């Protein structure tokens, strides 16, 4: 240690000068020196370097923050969890900070207006910090209203092979009940929508939801019973042959609690949806609906029950149903913060009732109205993917049809579509890719291009 | 290298290392979806399903149509 301080001893003023230098190399050196020189007097230099405009300096400063584990850096690290460029390093630094960082993480999780993404990352980080304290923090949030957070908690618990007992097991059983109800609702909706081309995307989205529901049921069962047995049941149910399903149910019968059997078995067996509904009516009552009612319910349901892709597919289907009026459920989506839902709804309403579109869009903030007007100007109903202009929903539909993205859920591709920058080029027009930038991902949506 | 509709250029989407490019020229009216590499990996890091699906699709023989 004495040797270190001899070698690296440098006055605070000099260190500050280096950190403020216009030269990148000086600031990089300052970030590296901070690994040995961080103390109460110099911490502000590190905090500034962690916000440096130059990515290399910032990366170096984050590495220093990870090594020095100073509490003063944790709030900056938490802010960076929302940054695509630095989130990974910030998360690693917070994980290494360990138990000491838990109270700061907990406060940041409950901070008013905290971003969903940051909350999810915080849960991931808490899940990676070993010990009872982090487990307790996770369990405290098991009934959190946003079920994406709860799912992340369950993944974290599953990651450490956690087995729930006592009150925790009861909480998991409550979640199981909710998931079984969701599964049945989605199965029924699939059954109620006719097998017609206009419902193709909605059918597919609901099938993806059902697959997700079954995966979630397995995840919950793995926290209550032997994960290997649960995995065996899952694999055999997924095989889908009468023998494999029979084997899966017999296996399930051996380890599942009596109170769960009458609900789980009809849901997992190979009976028809009508039969499932009949057997489970007492546990999860559900009326039967016509297609328009199903769509309206999907539009109005909480995001915990149907994801944004299923909702947008429901909106899309409305466009092709002549007697689907511009309902309040549909109008409300025009005010959604989600651009994907807002734009698709605007397109549907415009093509159903132009006057209604005008009067609703007048109530929107100017920025939203301008965005929607320009989208609609370029897109006409029923032109589908062939008009050369792309709504967000059309981007996702196109990506779904590309072999590299086959079988990837629409909800995941929706999140990818949020990051797309569509570029329209005239013949012989070109875009430059600067050598200094990382090479982007380019998806050719329309026309032929030459890459040089 | 010429790319047609539905083809993808970028890290992970080519066999072997990605061939560096400096410009994209349209042979006809074209629409390109550009995703910055950092954004792409950020989405990938938040969705293990995307990583699993891409690995499966890129390393296996592609099917003609998605199974519904």
Short mmCIF file of C-alpha atoms in Angstrom, two decimals:
data_model
loop_
_atom_site.label_atom_id
_atom_site.label_comp_id
_atom_site.label_asym_id
_atom_site.label_seq_id
_atom_site.Cartn_x
_atom_site.Cartn_y
_atom_site.Cartn_z
CA UNK A 1 0.00 0.00 0.00
CA UNK A 2 2.88 2.33 0.84
CA UNK A 3 4.35 1.65 -2.58
CA UNK A 4 1.05 2.48 -4.27
CA UNK A 5 0.76 5.83 -2.60
CA UNK A 6 4.40 6.62 -3.41
CA UNK A 7 3.91 5.87 -7.05
CA UNK A 8 0.55 7.50 -7.47
CA UNK A 9 0.86 10.37 -5.11
CA UNK A 10 -0.37 13.46 -6.89
CA UNK A 11 -1.82 16.61 -5.39
CA UNK A 12 -5.58 17.04 -5.52
CA UNK A 13 -5.17 20.25 -7.53
CA UNK A 14 -3.17 18.43 -10.21
CA UNK A 15 -5.73 15.63 -10.30
CA UNK A 16 -8.51 18.19 -10.69
CA UNK A 17 -6.61 19.89 -13.50
CA UNK A 18 -6.21 16.56 -15.28
CA UNK A 19 -9.92 15.80 -14.90
CA UNK A 20 -10.83 19.20 -16.39
CA UNK A 21 -8.31 18.97 -19.25
CA UNK A 22 -9.62 19.22 -22.81
CA UNK A 23 -7.44 16.26 -23.75
CA UNK A 24 -9.18 12.89 -23.57
CA UNK A 25 -5.93 11.17 -22.49
CA UNK A 26 -5.62 13.43 -19.43
CA UNK A 27 -9.16 12.76 -18.30
CA UNK A 28 -8.65 9.03 -18.88
CA UNK A 29 -5.55 9.20 -16.68
CA UNK A 30 -7.50 11.07 -14.01
CA UNK A 31 -10.22 8.38 -14.08
CA UNK A 32 -7.58 5.66 -13.66
CA UNK A 33 -5.73 7.53 -10.89
CA UNK A 34 -8.97 7.83 -8.95
CA UNK A 35 -8.81 4.09 -8.25
CA UNK A 36 -6.09 4.78 -5.70
CA UNK A 37 -6.83 8.38 -4.85
CA UNK A 38 -10.56 8.37 -4.18
CA UNK A 39 -11.34 9.82 -0.78
CA UNK A 40 -13.75 12.28 0.80
CA UNK A 41 -11.87 15.20 -0.77
CA UNK A 42 -11.56 13.80 -4.28
CA UNK A 43 -14.84 11.94 -4.73
CA UNK A 44 -16.42 14.88 -6.56
CA UNK A 45 -13.80 14.45 -9.33
CA UNK A 46 -14.92 10.87 -9.88
CA UNK A 47 -18.58 11.94 -9.88
CA UNK A 48 -17.82 14.49 -12.61
CA UNK A 49 -15.86 11.98 -14.67
CA UNK A 50 -18.80 9.57 -14.43
CA UNK A 51 -20.82 12.20 -16.33
CA UNK A 52 -18.06 13.04 -18.86
CA UNK A 53 -19.24 13.60 -22.44
CA UNK A 54 -16.58 11.27 -23.83
CA UNK A 55 -17.71 7.60 -23.72
CA UNK A 56 -14.17 6.28 -23.15
CA UNK A 57 -13.61 8.55 -20.16
CA UNK A 58 -17.01 7.72 -18.78
CA UNK A 59 -16.39 3.99 -19.19
CA UNK A 60 -13.08 4.29 -17.36
CA UNK A 61 -14.73 6.29 -14.57
CA UNK A 62 -17.43 3.64 -14.25
CA UNK A 63 -14.76 0.98 -13.93
CA UNK A 64 -13.19 3.06 -11.17
CA UNK A 65 -16.58 3.42 -9.44
CA UNK A 66 -16.92 -0.35 -9.57
CA UNK A 67 -13.54 -0.83 -7.94
CA UNK A 68 -13.79 1.85 -5.23
CA UNK A 69 -17.40 0.97 -4.22
CA UNK A 70 -18.08 4.45 -2.79
CA UNK A 71 -21.70 5.12 -1.70
CA UNK A 72 -21.52 8.60 -3.29
CA UNK A 73 -21.37 6.98 -6.74
CA UNK A 74 -24.40 4.69 -6.32
CA UNK A 75 -27.09 7.22 -7.21
CA UNK A 76 -25.24 8.14 -10.41
CA UNK A 77 -24.90 4.45 -11.21
CA UNK A 78 -28.65 3.94 -10.67
CA UNK A 79 -29.42 6.84 -13.04
CA UNK A 80 -27.23 5.18 -15.65
CA UNK A 81 -29.29 1.99 -15.52
CA UNK A 82 -31.59 3.59 -18.10
CA UNK A 83 -28.73 4.26 -20.50
CA UNK A 84 -28.30 1.70 -23.30
CA UNK A 85 -24.56 2.44 -23.43
CA UNK A 86 -23.70 2.36 -19.73
CA UNK A 87 -26.46 0.27 -18.07
CA UNK A 88 -24.43 -2.91 -18.14
CA UNK A 89 -21.39 -1.40 -16.43
CA UNK A 90 -23.53 0.48 -13.92
CA UNK A 91 -25.38 -2.73 -13.02
CA UNK A 92 -22.11 -4.64 -12.58
CA UNK A 93 -20.76 -1.90 -10.29
CA UNK A 94 -23.92 -1.96 -8.16
CA UNK A 95 -23.86 -5.75 -7.92
CA UNK A 96 -20.26 -5.62 -6.72
CA UNK A 97 -21.13 -2.97 -4.17
CA UNK A 98 -23.14 -5.76 -2.52
CA UNK A 99 -25.30 -5.61 0.59
CA UNK A 100 -24.19 -2.06 1.46
CA UNK A 101 -25.93 -0.75 -1.68
CA UNK A 102 -29.28 -2.39 -0.87
CA UNK A 103 -30.85 0.57 1.04
CA UNK A 104 -29.93 2.94 -1.83
CA UNK A 105 -31.35 0.53 -4.38
CA UNK A 106 -34.54 0.14 -2.34
CA UNK A 107 -35.00 3.93 -2.08
CA UNK A 108 -34.39 4.35 -5.81
CA UNK A 109 -36.94 1.62 -6.57
CA UNK A 110 -39.65 3.49 -4.67
CA UNK A 111 -38.62 6.94 -5.93
CA UNK A 112 -41.62 8.76 -7.35
CA UNK A 113 -41.62 8.75 -11.17
CA UNK A 114 -38.92 6.11 -11.37
CA UNK A 115 -38.68 4.57 -14.88
CA UNK A 116 -40.05 1.02 -15.28
CA UNK A 117 -36.83 -0.09 -16.89
CA UNK A 118 -34.73 1.16 -13.99
CA UNK A 119 -37.05 -0.58 -11.53
CA UNK A 120 -36.64 -3.85 -13.42
CA UNK A 121 -32.86 -3.44 -13.44
CA UNK A 122 -32.86 -2.70 -9.71
CA UNK A 123 -34.74 -5.95 -9.08
CA UNK A 124 -32.20 -7.84 -11.23
CA UNK A 125 -29.34 -6.29 -9.24
CA UNK A 126 -30.93 -7.05 -5.85
CA UNK A 127 -31.44 -10.63 -7.07
CA UNK A 128 -27.73 -10.93 -7.80
CA UNK A 129 -26.66 -9.75 -4.35
CA UNK A 130 -26.45 -12.83 -2.13
CA UNK A 131 -27.90 -12.90 1.38
CA UNK A 132 -31.08 -12.79 3.43
CA UNK A 133 -31.44 -9.01 3.21
CA UNK A 134 -31.79 -9.00 -0.56
CA UNK A 135 -34.19 -11.95 -0.43
CA UNK A 136 -36.37 -10.07 2.05
CA UNK A 137 -36.42 -7.02 -0.21
CA UNK A 138 -37.53 -9.18 -3.12
CA UNK A 139 -40.29 -10.91 -1.16
CA UNK A 140 -41.58 -7.54 0.07
CA UNK A 141 -42.41 -6.71 -3.56
CA UNK A 142 -44.03 -9.99 -4.51
CA UNK A 143 -47.50 -8.37 -4.66
CA UNK A 144 -46.26 -5.31 -6.57
CA UNK A 145 -48.99 -4.05 -8.96
CA UNK A 146 -46.78 -4.14 -12.08
CA UNK A 147 -46.49 -7.85 -12.84
CA UNK A 148 -43.35 -7.40 -14.97
CA UNK A 149 -41.59 -6.49 -11.73
CA UNK A 150 -43.06 -9.56 -10.03
CA UNK A 151 -41.91 -11.74 -12.92
CA UNK A 152 -38.39 -10.38 -12.58
CA UNK A 153 -38.49 -11.19 -8.85
CA UNK A 154 -39.56 -14.74 -9.67
CA UNK A 155 -36.72 -15.09 -12.20
CA UNK A 156 -34.28 -13.88 -9.55
CA UNK A 157 -35.60 -16.40 -7.05
CA UNK A 158 -35.54 -19.19 -9.61
CA UNK A 159 -31.96 -18.23 -10.53
CA UNK A 160 -30.83 -19.13 -7.00
CA UNK A 161 -33.04 -22.26 -6.90
CA UNK A 162 -35.16 -20.80 -4.10
CA UNK A 163 -37.90 -22.95 -2.58
CA UNK A 164 -40.82 -21.02 -1.07
CA UNK A 165 -42.34 -22.24 2.19
CA UNK A 166 -44.97 -20.98 4.65
CA UNK A 167 -46.28 -17.49 3.88
CA UNK A 168 -44.08 -17.21 0.82
CA UNK A 169 -45.62 -20.39 -0.59
CA UNK A 170 -49.09 -18.90 -0.05
CA UNK A 171 -48.06 -15.80 -1.97
CA UNK A 172 -46.81 -17.98 -4.84
CA UNK A 173 -50.10 -19.90 -4.81
CA UNK A 174 -52.00 -16.61 -5.12
CA UNK A 175 -49.88 -15.76 -8.15
CA UNK A 176 -50.57 -19.23 -9.54
CA UNK A 177 -54.32 -18.64 -9.21
CA UNK A 178 -54.03 -15.32 -11.04
CA UNK A 179 -51.95 -16.87 -13.81
CA UNK A 180 -54.33 -19.81 -14.26
CA UNK A 181 -57.20 -17.34 -14.59
CA UNK A 182 -55.27 -15.34 -17.21
CA UNK A 183 -54.43 -18.52 -19.13
CA UNK A 184 -58.08 -19.59 -19.23
CA UNK A 185 -59.21 -16.12 -20.32
CA UNK A 186 -56.72 -16.07 -23.19
CA UNK A 187 -57.60 -19.63 -24.24
CA UNK A 188 -61.27 -18.67 -24.29
CA UNK A 189 -60.55 -15.52 -26.32
CA UNK A 190 -58.63 -17.60 -28.85
CA UNK A 191 -61.60 -19.94 -29.07
CA UNK A 192 -64.10 -17.09 -29.50
CA UNK A 193 -62.28 -15.31 -32.33
CA UNK A 194 -63.19 -16.82 -35.71
CA UNK A 195 -60.46 -18.39 -37.81
CA UNK A 196 -60.49 -15.65 -40.41
CA UNK A 197 -57.55 -13.78 -41.99
CA UNK A 198 -58.47 -10.48 -40.29
CA UNK A 199 -57.83 -12.07 -36.89
CA UNK A 200 -54.55 -13.72 -37.95
CA UNK A 201 -52.24 -11.39 -36.00
CA UNK A 202 -54.51 -11.30 -32.96
CA UNK A 203 -54.72 -15.11 -32.93
CA UNK A 204 -50.95 -15.34 -33.11
CA UNK A 205 -50.52 -12.74 -30.36
CA UNK A 206 -52.94 -14.60 -28.08
CA UNK A 207 -51.15 -17.89 -28.76
CA UNK A 208 -47.91 -16.18 -27.74
CA UNK A 209 -49.63 -14.93 -24.58
CA UNK A 210 -50.86 -18.45 -23.76
CA UNK A 211 -47.34 -19.87 -24.23
CA UNK A 212 -46.11 -17.14 -21.92
CA UNK A 213 -48.83 -18.02 -19.40
CA UNK A 214 -47.79 -21.70 -19.38
CA UNK A 215 -44.13 -20.71 -18.96
CA UNK A 216 -45.11 -18.51 -16.06
CA UNK A 217 -47.09 -21.35 -14.45
CA UNK A 218 -43.98 -23.56 -14.66
CA UNK A 219 -41.86 -20.81 -13.14
CA UNK A 220 -44.25 -20.49 -10.19
CA UNK A 221 -44.51 -24.27 -9.71
CA UNK A 222 -40.69 -24.46 -9.69
CA UNK A 223 -40.64 -22.23 -6.62
CA UNK A 224 -43.04 -24.57 -4.79
CA UNK A 225 -41.90 -28.02 -5.93
CA UNK A 226 -38.82 -29.80 -7.25
CA UNK A 227 -37.76 -27.73 -10.32
CA UNK A 228 -36.57 -30.81 -12.23
CA UNK A 229 -39.94 -32.55 -11.87
CA UNK A 230 -41.72 -29.35 -12.96
CA UNK A 231 -39.42 -29.11 -15.98
CA UNK A 232 -40.22 -32.71 -16.91
CA UNK A 233 -43.96 -31.97 -16.71
CA UNK A 234 -43.49 -28.86 -18.85
CA UNK A 235 -41.50 -30.67 -21.52
CA UNK A 236 -44.05 -33.46 -21.76
CA UNK A 237 -47.01 -31.08 -21.95
CA UNK A 238 -45.21 -29.18 -24.70
CA UNK A 239 -44.60 -32.38 -26.66
CA UNK A 240 -48.37 -32.45 -27.02
CA UNK A 241 -48.93 -36.14 -27.76
CA UNK A 242 -51.69 -37.95 -25.78
CA UNK A 243 -49.05 -40.20 -24.15
CA UNK A 244 -46.73 -37.36 -23.14
CA UNK A 245 -49.59 -35.31 -21.69
CA UNK A 246 -50.86 -38.35 -19.77
CA UNK A 247 -47.37 -38.94 -18.39
CA UNK A 248 -47.01 -35.27 -17.44
CA UNK A 249 -50.32 -35.28 -15.56
CA UNK A 250 -49.50 -38.49 -13.70
CA UNK A 251 -46.19 -36.98 -12.66
CA UNK A 252 -47.89 -33.76 -11.60
CA UNK A 253 -50.37 -35.77 -9.55
CA UNK A 254 -47.48 -37.15 -7.47
CA UNK A 255 -46.11 -33.87 -6.17
CA UNK A 256 -48.72 -31.12 -6.47
CA UNK A 257 -50.90 -30.15 -3.48
CA UNK A 258 -54.48 -31.44 -3.50
CA UNK A 259 -56.01 -27.96 -3.66
CA UNK A 260 -54.18 -27.15 -6.91
CA UNK A 261 -55.01 -30.34 -8.78
CA UNK A 262 -58.62 -29.56 -9.81
CA UNK A 263 -57.45 -26.26 -11.34
CA UNK A 264 -54.12 -27.23 -12.85
CA UNK A 265 -55.00 -30.57 -14.40
CA UNK A 266 -57.86 -29.36 -16.66
CA UNK A 267 -55.67 -26.48 -17.77
CA UNK A 268 -52.78 -28.72 -18.75
CA UNK A 269 -54.61 -31.73 -20.18
CA UNK A 270 -55.50 -32.12 -23.86
CA UNK A 271 -59.22 -31.38 -23.43
CA UNK A 272 -60.94 -28.78 -25.61
CA UNK A 273 -61.20 -25.15 -24.51
CA UNK A 274 -64.98 -25.60 -24.07
CA UNK A 275 -64.38 -28.49 -21.68
CA UNK A 276 -61.70 -26.54 -19.79
CA UNK A 277 -64.08 -23.60 -19.39
CA UNK A 278 -66.81 -25.90 -18.11
CA UNK A 279 -64.53 -27.60 -15.56
CA UNK A 280 -62.91 -24.38 -14.35
CA UNK A 281 -66.01 -22.17 -14.31
CA UNK A 282 -66.33 -22.43 -10.53
CA UNK A 283 -62.73 -21.32 -9.95
CA UNK A 284 -62.32 -18.77 -12.74
CA UNK A 285 -65.76 -17.63 -13.90
CA UNK A 286 -65.87 -16.15 -17.37
CA UNK A 287 -68.80 -15.27 -19.61
CA UNK A 288 -68.61 -16.07 -23.30
CA UNK A 289 -68.15 -13.16 -25.70
CA UNK A 290 -68.58 -12.40 -29.38
CA UNK A 291 -65.48 -11.23 -31.34
CA UNK A 292 -66.28 -7.53 -30.92
CA UNK A 293 -66.65 -7.98 -27.16
CA UNK A 294 -63.37 -9.94 -27.01
CA UNK A 295 -61.56 -7.10 -28.82
CA UNK A 296 -63.10 -4.45 -26.57
CA UNK A 297 -62.12 -6.42 -23.47
CA UNK A 298 -58.55 -6.78 -24.74
CA UNK A 299 -58.40 -3.03 -25.39
CA UNK A 300 -59.67 -2.18 -21.93
CA UNK A 301 -57.83 -4.83 -19.92
CA UNK A 302 -54.94 -3.94 -17.69
CA UNK A 303 -51.45 -4.27 -19.19
CA UNK A 304 -50.78 -7.01 -16.64
CA UNK A 305 -53.31 -9.20 -18.45
CA UNK A 306 -52.60 -8.53 -22.12
CA UNK A 307 -49.34 -7.10 -23.44
CA UNK A 308 -48.97 -4.14 -25.82
CA UNK A 309 -48.54 -6.36 -28.88
CA UNK A 310 -51.82 -8.22 -28.25
CA UNK A 311 -53.56 -4.89 -27.69
CA UNK A 312 -52.18 -3.40 -30.89
CA UNK A 313 -53.23 -6.51 -32.83
CA UNK A 314 -56.74 -6.06 -31.39
CA UNK A 315 -56.74 -2.44 -32.59
CA UNK A 316 -55.50 -3.58 -36.01
CA UNK A 317 -58.32 -6.17 -36.28
CA UNK A 318 -60.91 -3.41 -35.59
CA UNK A 319 -59.98 -1.77 -38.89
CA UNK A 320 -61.36 -4.72 -40.84
CA UNK A 321 -64.61 -5.18 -38.87
CA UNK A 322 -67.16 -2.86 -40.51
CA UNK A 323 -69.58 -2.87 -37.57
CA UNK A 324 -66.89 -2.13 -35.00
CA UNK A 325 -67.75 1.46 -34.14
CA UNK A 326 -65.26 4.02 -32.83
CA UNK A 327 -65.73 2.89 -29.22
CA UNK A 328 -64.54 4.62 -26.06
CA UNK A 329 -62.01 1.80 -25.61
CA UNK A 330 -60.58 2.60 -29.03
CA UNK A 331 -60.58 6.37 -28.47
CA UNK A 332 -58.73 5.99 -25.17
CA UNK A 333 -55.82 4.36 -27.02
CA UNK A 334 -55.32 7.59 -28.99
CA UNK A 335 -54.22 9.13 -25.69
CA UNK A 336 -51.87 6.28 -24.84
CA UNK A 337 -48.24 7.25 -24.20
CA UNK A 338 -47.23 4.19 -26.14
CA UNK A 339 -46.53 5.41 -29.71
CA UNK A 340 -47.21 1.96 -31.15
CA UNK A 341 -50.75 1.85 -29.78
CA UNK A 342 -51.42 5.53 -30.36
CA UNK A 343 -50.38 5.45 -34.01
CA UNK A 344 -52.24 2.25 -34.90
CA UNK A 345 -55.39 3.53 -33.21
CA UNK A 346 -55.16 6.86 -35.04
CA UNK A 347 -54.84 4.97 -38.34
CA UNK A 348 -57.92 2.84 -37.54
CA UNK A 349 -60.07 5.75 -36.37
CA UNK A 350 -59.06 7.93 -39.34
CA UNK A 351 -60.10 5.24 -41.77
CA UNK A 352 -63.36 4.52 -39.95
CA UNK A 353 -64.50 8.07 -39.30
CA UNK A 354 -62.37 11.00 -40.49
CA UNK A 355 -64.49 13.57 -38.61
CA UNK A 356 -64.08 11.63 -35.35
CA UNK A 357 -60.32 11.49 -35.94
CA UNK A 358 -60.15 15.25 -36.47
CA UNK A 359 -62.12 16.04 -33.33
CA UNK A 360 -60.14 13.57 -31.15
CA UNK A 361 -56.75 14.65 -32.50
CA UNK A 362 -57.59 18.29 -31.69
CA UNK A 363 -57.54 17.30 -28.01
CA UNK A 364 -54.04 15.85 -28.24
CA UNK A 365 -50.84 17.79 -27.46
CA UNK A 366 -49.52 19.50 -30.63
CA UNK A 367 -46.46 17.19 -30.84
CA UNK A 368 -48.64 14.05 -30.75
CA UNK A 369 -51.09 15.45 -33.31
CA UNK A 370 -48.25 16.30 -35.70
CA UNK A 371 -46.74 12.84 -35.30
CA UNK A 372 -50.09 11.13 -35.97
CA UNK A 373 -51.06 13.39 -38.88
CA UNK A 374 -47.78 12.67 -40.68
CA UNK A 375 -48.08 8.91 -40.07
CA UNK A 376 -51.61 8.83 -41.42
CA UNK A 377 -50.85 11.01 -44.40
CA UNK A 378 -48.42 8.35 -45.63
CA UNK A 379 -50.49 5.28 -44.84
CA UNK A 380 -53.76 4.19 -46.36
CA UNK A 381 -56.02 1.47 -45.05
CA UNK A 382 -55.65 -2.02 -46.51
CA UNK A 383 -52.49 -1.13 -48.40
CA UNK A 384 -50.75 -3.30 -45.86
CA UNK A 385 -47.01 -3.62 -46.21
CA UNK A 386 -46.94 -2.74 -49.89
CA UNK A 387 -47.32 1.02 -49.79
CA UNK A 388 -43.65 1.60 -48.92
CA UNK A 389 -44.48 3.53 -45.74
CA UNK A 390 -44.39 1.88 -42.37
CA UNK A 391 -46.43 2.40 -39.26
CA UNK A 392 -44.78 0.94 -36.13
CA UNK A 393 -47.16 -2.03 -36.28
CA UNK A 394 -46.14 -2.67 -39.89
CA UNK A 395 -42.47 -2.60 -38.90
CA UNK A 396 -43.14 -5.36 -36.37
CA UNK A 397 -45.22 -7.38 -38.85
CA UNK A 398 -42.39 -7.15 -41.37
CA UNK A 399 -39.71 -8.11 -38.85
CA UNK A 400 -41.83 -11.07 -37.76
CA UNK A 401 -41.74 -12.40 -41.33
CA UNK A 402 -37.91 -12.35 -41.53
CA UNK A 403 -36.36 -15.81 -40.88
CA UNK A 404 -33.87 -14.49 -38.28
CA UNK A 405 -36.83 -13.30 -36.17
CA UNK A 406 -39.20 -16.30 -36.61
CA UNK A 407 -41.02 -17.40 -33.43
CA UNK A 408 -39.84 -14.35 -31.47
CA UNK A 409 -42.76 -12.91 -29.54
CA UNK A 410 -44.45 -9.78 -30.83
CA UNK A 411 -44.09 -8.09 -27.43
CA UNK A 412 -40.31 -8.47 -27.66
CA UNK A 413 -40.20 -7.23 -31.26
CA UNK A 414 -42.37 -4.28 -30.20
CA UNK A 415 -39.60 -3.23 -27.82
CA UNK A 416 -37.08 -3.63 -30.64
CA UNK A 417 -39.29 -1.56 -32.98
CA UNK A 418 -39.17 1.30 -30.45
CA UNK A 419 -35.49 1.62 -31.32
CA UNK A 420 -35.94 1.62 -35.13
CA UNK A 421 -35.04 4.66 -37.14
CA UNK A 422 -36.78 4.23 -40.53
CA UNK A 423 -34.82 5.75 -43.43
CA UNK A 424 -36.37 6.31 -46.85
CA UNK A 425 -33.93 6.62 -49.75
CA UNK A 426 -34.63 7.74 -53.31
CA UNK A 427 -32.88 5.83 -56.14
CA UNK A 428 -29.09 6.38 -55.95
CA UNK A 429 -29.42 8.27 -52.68
CA UNK A 430 -26.97 7.14 -50.00
CA UNK A 431 -26.33 7.26 -46.28
CA UNK A 432 -22.88 7.33 -44.77
CA UNK A 433 -21.85 5.12 -41.88
CA UNK A 434 -19.09 6.97 -40.00
CA UNK A 435 -16.04 4.82 -39.27
CA UNK A 436 -16.04 6.06 -35.70
CA UNK A 437 -19.53 4.62 -35.00
CA UNK A 438 -20.33 1.00 -34.18
CA UNK A 439 -21.80 -0.68 -37.26
CA UNK A 440 -25.59 -0.52 -36.98
CA UNK A 441 -28.14 -3.26 -37.64
CA UNK A 442 -29.82 -2.60 -41.00
CA UNK A 443 -33.05 -4.31 -42.00
CA UNK A 444 -34.05 -3.83 -45.63
CA UNK A 445 -37.78 -3.26 -45.56
CA UNK A 446 -38.39 -2.13 -49.11
CA UNK A 447 -36.31 -1.88 -52.32
CA UNK A 448 -32.78 -3.01 -53.09
CA UNK A 449 -29.65 -1.47 -51.60
CA UNK A 450 -25.92 -1.75 -52.11
CA UNK A 451 -23.65 -1.81 -49.06
CA UNK A 452 -20.10 -0.57 -49.69
CA UNK B 1 -22.82 -6.49 -51.11
CA UNK B 2 -26.43 -6.18 -52.29
CA UNK B 3 -29.30 -6.54 -49.86
CA UNK B 4 -32.92 -7.28 -50.80
CA UNK B 5 -36.13 -6.84 -48.79
CA UNK B 6 -36.12 -8.98 -45.66
CA UNK B 7 -32.33 -9.24 -45.47
CA UNK B 8 -30.48 -8.05 -42.41
CA UNK B 9 -26.98 -6.64 -42.08
CA UNK B 10 -25.11 -6.34 -38.81
CA UNK B 11 -23.47 -8.06 -35.88
CA UNK B 12 -24.96 -11.57 -35.26
CA UNK B 13 -26.75 -11.62 -38.62
CA UNK B 14 -23.77 -12.74 -40.73
CA UNK B 15 -21.72 -15.87 -40.56
CA UNK B 16 -18.35 -14.84 -39.19
CA UNK B 17 -17.30 -11.29 -38.48
CA UNK B 18 -19.39 -8.42 -39.86
CA UNK B 19 -17.89 -6.92 -43.03
CA UNK B 20 -17.28 -3.21 -42.34
CA UNK B 21 -19.26 -0.77 -44.50
CA UNK B 22 -19.02 2.98 -44.93
CA UNK B 23 -22.10 3.73 -47.03
CA UNK B 24 -25.48 2.37 -48.08
CA UNK B 25 -26.67 3.26 -51.60
CA UNK B 26 -30.25 2.69 -52.76
CA UNK B 27 -30.53 0.94 -56.14
CA UNK B 28 -34.23 1.93 -56.19
CA UNK B 29 -36.61 3.64 -53.78
CA UNK B 30 -35.81 1.88 -50.49
CA UNK B 31 -36.81 1.86 -46.85
CA UNK B 32 -34.22 0.76 -44.31
CA UNK B 33 -34.82 0.12 -40.62
CA UNK B 34 -31.68 1.25 -38.81
CA UNK B 35 -31.06 0.16 -35.22
CA UNK B 36 -27.97 1.35 -33.39
CA UNK B 37 -25.87 -1.55 -32.15
CA UNK B 38 -26.00 -0.26 -28.58
CA UNK B 39 -29.79 -0.06 -28.64
CA UNK B 40 -29.99 -3.53 -30.16
CA UNK B 41 -27.84 -5.06 -27.42
CA UNK B 42 -29.77 -3.13 -24.79
CA UNK B 43 -33.05 -4.71 -25.96
CA UNK B 44 -31.29 -8.08 -26.21
CA UNK B 45 -30.04 -7.77 -22.63
CA UNK B 46 -33.56 -7.03 -21.39
CA UNK B 47 -35.23 -9.91 -23.26
CA UNK B 48 -33.65 -13.31 -22.93
CA UNK B 49 -36.34 -14.61 -25.33
CA UNK B 50 -34.87 -12.45 -28.10
CA UNK B 51 -31.38 -13.81 -27.49
CA UNK B 52 -32.66 -17.42 -27.42
CA UNK B 53 -34.76 -16.93 -30.57
CA UNK B 54 -31.99 -15.27 -32.56
CA UNK B 55 -29.44 -17.92 -31.60
CA UNK B 56 -31.89 -20.62 -32.67
CA UNK B 57 -32.82 -18.94 -35.96
CA UNK B 58 -29.34 -17.88 -36.97
CA UNK B 59 -27.57 -21.12 -36.15
CA UNK B 60 -30.25 -23.55 -37.39
CA UNK B 61 -31.46 -24.11 -40.93
CA UNK B 62 -34.19 -21.47 -41.43
CA UNK B 63 -37.75 -22.71 -41.88
CA UNK B 64 -39.88 -21.50 -44.75
CA UNK B 65 -42.72 -20.14 -42.63
CA UNK B 66 -43.19 -19.43 -38.95
CA UNK B 67 -45.24 -22.15 -37.24
CA UNK B 68 -48.42 -20.71 -35.80
#
